[in-house]
Amino acid sequence: MPFTIEVVNQDSLVRSKIDALVAANPTDWQVPLAVASAYFNDDKLEDAMPWVDKSIKLKETFQNLRTKANLLFSHGQKAGSNYGRRAGRREGQSRGR
């Protein structure tokens, strides 16, 4: 027997789940990066930017710098290339270059 479940405000529900996840892992840079990536994949660039910034603030990594550069590039801001260069240097350093 089929049935329907209604979610009155899906954005509010998603936001509450995100807030709970971040509250449970306040020092994990990967959590805000995952949120940023999800928003980025949904073409919600304005929503993604603060989350990638939170990730970078917690710990600057190649992954979050690359995501920031991709967001800026997708947003048409060539200034994002500075983030890409920094991320490239980090990757080279981790490879022993």
Coordinates of N, CA and C in Angstrom, one line a residue:
M1 N 0.8 -1.2 0.0 CA 0.0 0.0 0.0 C 0.9 1.2 0.0
P2 N 0.9 2.1 -1.0 CA 1.7 3.3 -1.1 C 1.2 4.3 -0.2
F3 N 2.1 5.1 0.3 CA 1.7 6.3 1.2 C 2.7 7.4 0.9
T4 N 2.3 8.6 1.3 CA 3.1 9.8 1.1 C 3.5 10.4 2.4
I5 N 4.7 10.9 2.5 CA 5.2 11.6 3.7 C 5.5 13.0 3.2
E6 N 4.9 14.0 3.9 CA 5.1 15.4 3.5 C 6.2 16.0 4.5
V7 N 7.1 16.7 3.9 CA 8.0 17.5 4.7 C 7.7 19.0 4.4
V8 N 7.2 19.7 5.4 CA 6.7 21.0 5.1 C 7.8 22.0 4.7
N9 N 8.9 21.9 5.3 CA 10.0 22.8 5.0 C 11.3 22.0 4.9
Q10 N 11.6 21.5 3.7 CA 12.8 20.6 3.5 C 14.1 21.4 3.9
D11 N 14.2 22.6 3.5 CA 15.4 23.4 3.8 C 15.7 23.4 5.3
S12 N 14.6 23.7 6.1 CA 14.7 23.7 7.5 C 15.2 22.4 8.1
L13 N 14.6 21.3 7.5 CA 15.0 20.0 8.0 C 16.5 19.7 7.7
V14 N 16.9 20.0 6.5 CA 18.3 19.8 6.1 C 19.2 20.6 7.0
R15 N 18.9 21.9 7.2 CA 19.7 22.8 8.1 C 19.8 22.2 9.5
S16 N 18.7 21.7 10.0 CA 18.8 21.2 11.4 C 19.7 19.9 11.5
K17 N 19.7 19.1 10.4 CA 20.6 17.9 10.4 C 22.0 18.4 10.3
I18 N 22.3 19.4 9.4 CA 23.6 19.9 9.3 C 24.1 20.5 10.6
D19 N 23.3 21.3 11.3 CA 23.7 21.9 12.6 C 24.0 20.8 13.6
A20 N 23.2 19.8 13.6 CA 23.4 18.7 14.6 C 24.8 18.0 14.3
L21 N 25.1 17.8 13.0 CA 26.3 17.1 12.6 C 27.5 18.0 13.0
V22 N 27.4 19.3 12.7 CA 28.5 20.2 13.1 C 28.7 20.3 14.6
A23 N 27.6 20.3 15.3 CA 27.7 20.4 16.8 C 28.3 19.2 17.4
A24 N 28.1 18.0 16.7 CA 28.7 16.8 17.2 C 30.1 16.6 16.9
N25 N 30.6 17.4 15.9 CA 32.0 17.3 15.4 C 32.6 18.7 15.2
P26 N 32.6 19.5 16.3 CA 33.0 20.9 16.1 C 34.4 21.2 15.6
T27 N 35.3 20.3 15.7 CA 36.7 20.5 15.3 C 37.1 19.7 14.1
D28 N 36.1 19.0 13.5 CA 36.4 18.2 12.3 C 36.2 19.1 11.0
W29 N 37.3 19.4 10.3 CA 37.3 20.2 9.1 C 36.5 19.5 8.0
Q30 N 36.4 18.2 8.0 CA 35.8 17.5 6.9 C 34.3 17.7 6.9
V31 N 33.7 17.9 8.1 CA 32.2 18.1 8.1 C 31.8 19.3 7.4
P32 N 32.3 20.5 7.7 CA 31.9 21.7 6.9 C 32.3 21.5 5.4
L33 N 33.4 20.9 5.1 CA 33.8 20.7 3.7 C 32.7 19.8 3.0
A34 N 32.2 18.8 3.7 CA 31.2 17.9 3.1 C 29.9 18.7 2.8
V35 N 29.6 19.6 3.7 CA 28.4 20.4 3.5 C 28.6 21.3 2.3
A36 N 29.8 22.0 2.3 CA 30.1 22.8 1.2 C 30.1 22.1 -0.2
S37 N 30.6 20.9 -0.2 CA 30.6 20.1 -1.4 C 29.2 19.7 -1.8
A38 N 28.3 19.4 -0.9 CA 27.0 19.1 -1.2 C 26.2 20.3 -1.8
Y39 N 26.4 21.4 -1.2 CA 25.8 22.7 -1.8 C 26.4 23.0 -3.1
F40 N 27.7 22.8 -3.3 CA 28.4 23.0 -4.6 C 27.8 22.1 -5.7
N41 N 27.6 20.9 -5.3 CA 27.1 19.9 -6.3 C 25.6 20.2 -6.6
D42 N 24.9 20.9 -5.8 CA 23.5 21.3 -6.0 C 23.5 22.7 -6.7
D43 N 24.6 23.2 -7.1 CA 24.7 24.6 -7.7 C 24.3 25.7 -6.8
K44 N 24.5 25.5 -5.5 CA 24.1 26.5 -4.5 C 25.4 27.1 -4.0
L45 N 26.1 27.9 -4.9 CA 27.4 28.4 -4.6 C 27.4 29.4 -3.4
E46 N 26.4 30.2 -3.3 CA 26.3 31.1 -2.2 C 26.2 30.4 -0.8
D47 N 25.5 29.3 -0.8 CA 25.4 28.5 0.4 C 26.7 27.7 0.7
A48 N 27.4 27.4 -0.3 CA 28.7 26.6 -0.1 C 29.8 27.4 0.4
M49 N 29.9 28.6 0.0 CA 31.1 29.4 0.4 C 31.3 29.5 1.9
P50 N 30.3 29.9 2.7 CA 30.6 30.0 4.2 C 31.1 28.6 4.8
W51 N 30.6 27.5 4.2 CA 31.0 26.2 4.8 C 32.4 25.9 4.4
V52 N 32.8 26.2 3.2 CA 34.2 25.9 2.9 C 35.2 26.8 3.7
D53 N 34.7 28.0 3.9 CA 35.5 29.0 4.8 C 35.6 28.4 6.2
K54 N 34.6 27.8 6.7 CA 34.6 27.2 8.1 C 35.6 26.1 8.1
S55 N 35.6 25.3 7.1 CA 36.5 24.2 7.0 C 38.0 24.6 7.0
I56 N 38.2 25.7 6.2 CA 39.6 26.2 6.1 C 40.0 26.8 7.4
K57 N 39.1 27.5 8.1 CA 39.4 28.1 9.4 C 39.8 27.0 10.4
L58 N 39.1 25.8 10.3 CA 39.4 24.7 11.3 C 40.8 24.1 11.0
K59 N 41.1 23.9 9.7 CA 42.4 23.3 9.3 C 42.5 23.5 7.7
E60 N 43.5 24.2 7.4 CA 43.8 24.4 5.9 C 44.4 23.2 5.3
T61 N 43.7 22.6 4.3 CA 44.1 21.4 3.7 C 44.0 21.6 2.1
F62 N 44.7 20.7 1.4 CA 44.6 20.7 0.0 C 43.1 20.6 -0.5
Q63 N 42.4 19.7 0.2 CA 41.0 19.5 -0.2 C 40.1 20.7 -0.1
N64 N 40.2 21.4 1.1 CA 39.3 22.6 1.2 C 39.8 23.8 0.4
L65 N 41.1 23.9 0.2 CA 41.6 25.0 -0.6 C 41.2 24.8 -2.1
R66 N 41.2 23.5 -2.5 CA 40.8 23.2 -3.9 C 39.3 23.4 -4.1
T67 N 38.5 23.1 -3.1 CA 37.1 23.3 -3.2 C 36.8 24.8 -3.2
K68 N 37.5 25.6 -2.4 CA 37.3 27.0 -2.4 C 37.7 27.6 -3.8
A69 N 38.8 27.1 -4.4 CA 39.2 27.6 -5.7 C 38.2 27.2 -6.7
N70 N 37.6 26.0 -6.7 CA 36.6 25.6 -7.6 C 35.3 26.4 -7.4
L71 N 35.0 26.8 -6.2 CA 33.8 27.6 -6.0 C 34.0 29.0 -6.6
L72 N 35.2 29.6 -6.3 CA 35.4 30.9 -6.8 C 35.5 30.9 -8.4
F73 N 36.1 29.9 -8.9 CA 36.1 29.7 -10.4 C 34.7 29.6 -11.0
S74 N 33.9 28.8 -10.3 CA 32.5 28.6 -10.8 C 31.7 29.9 -10.7
H75 N 32.1 30.7 -9.7 CA 31.4 31.9 -9.4 C 32.0 33.0 -10.3
G76 N 33.0 32.7 -11.1 CA 33.6 33.6 -12.1 C 34.6 34.6 -11.5
Q77 N 35.2 34.2 -10.3 CA 36.2 35.1 -9.7 C 37.5 34.5 -9.9
K78 N 38.3 35.1 -10.7 CA 39.6 34.6 -11.0 C 40.6 34.7 -9.8
A79 N 40.2 35.4 -8.8 CA 41.0 35.5 -7.6 C 41.1 34.1 -6.9
G80 N 40.2 33.2 -7.3 CA 40.3 31.9 -6.7 C 41.5 31.2 -7.1
S81 N 42.2 31.6 -8.2 CA 43.4 31.0 -8.6 C 44.5 31.1 -7.5
N82 N 44.5 32.1 -6.7 CA 45.4 32.1 -5.6 C 45.2 31.0 -4.6
Y83 N 44.0 30.6 -4.4 CA 43.7 29.4 -3.5 C 44.2 28.2 -4.2
G84 N 44.1 28.1 -5.5 CA 44.5 26.9 -6.2 C 46.1 26.8 -6.1
R85 N 46.8 27.9 -6.3 CA 48.2 27.9 -6.2 C 48.6 27.4 -4.8
R86 N 48.0 28.0 -3.7 CA 48.3 27.6 -2.4 C 48.1 26.1 -2.2
A87 N 46.9 25.6 -2.7 CA 46.6 24.2 -2.6 C 47.7 23.3 -3.3
G88 N 48.1 23.8 -4.5 CA 49.1 23.0 -5.2 C 50.4 23.0 -4.5
R89 N 50.8 24.1 -3.8 CA 52.0 24.1 -3.0 C 51.9 23.1 -1.9
R90 N 50.7 23.1 -1.2 CA 50.5 22.1 -0.1 C 50.6 20.7 -0.6
E91 N 50.0 20.4 -1.8 CA 50.1 19.0 -2.3 C 51.6 18.7 -2.6
G92 N 52.3 19.6 -3.2 CA 53.7 19.3 -3.5 C 54.5 19.1 -2.2
Q93 N 54.2 19.8 -1.2 CA 54.9 19.7 0.1 C 54.6 18.3 0.7
S94 N 53.4 17.8 0.6 CA 53.1 16.5 1.1 C 53.7 15.4 0.4
R95 N 54.1 15.7 -0.9 CA 54.8 14.6 -1.7 C 56.3 14.7 -1.5
G96 N 56.7 15.6 -0.7 CA 58.2 15.7 -0.4 C 58.9 16.6 -1.4
R97 N 58.2 17.4 -2.2 CA 58.8 18.3 -3.1 C 59.3 19.5 -2.5

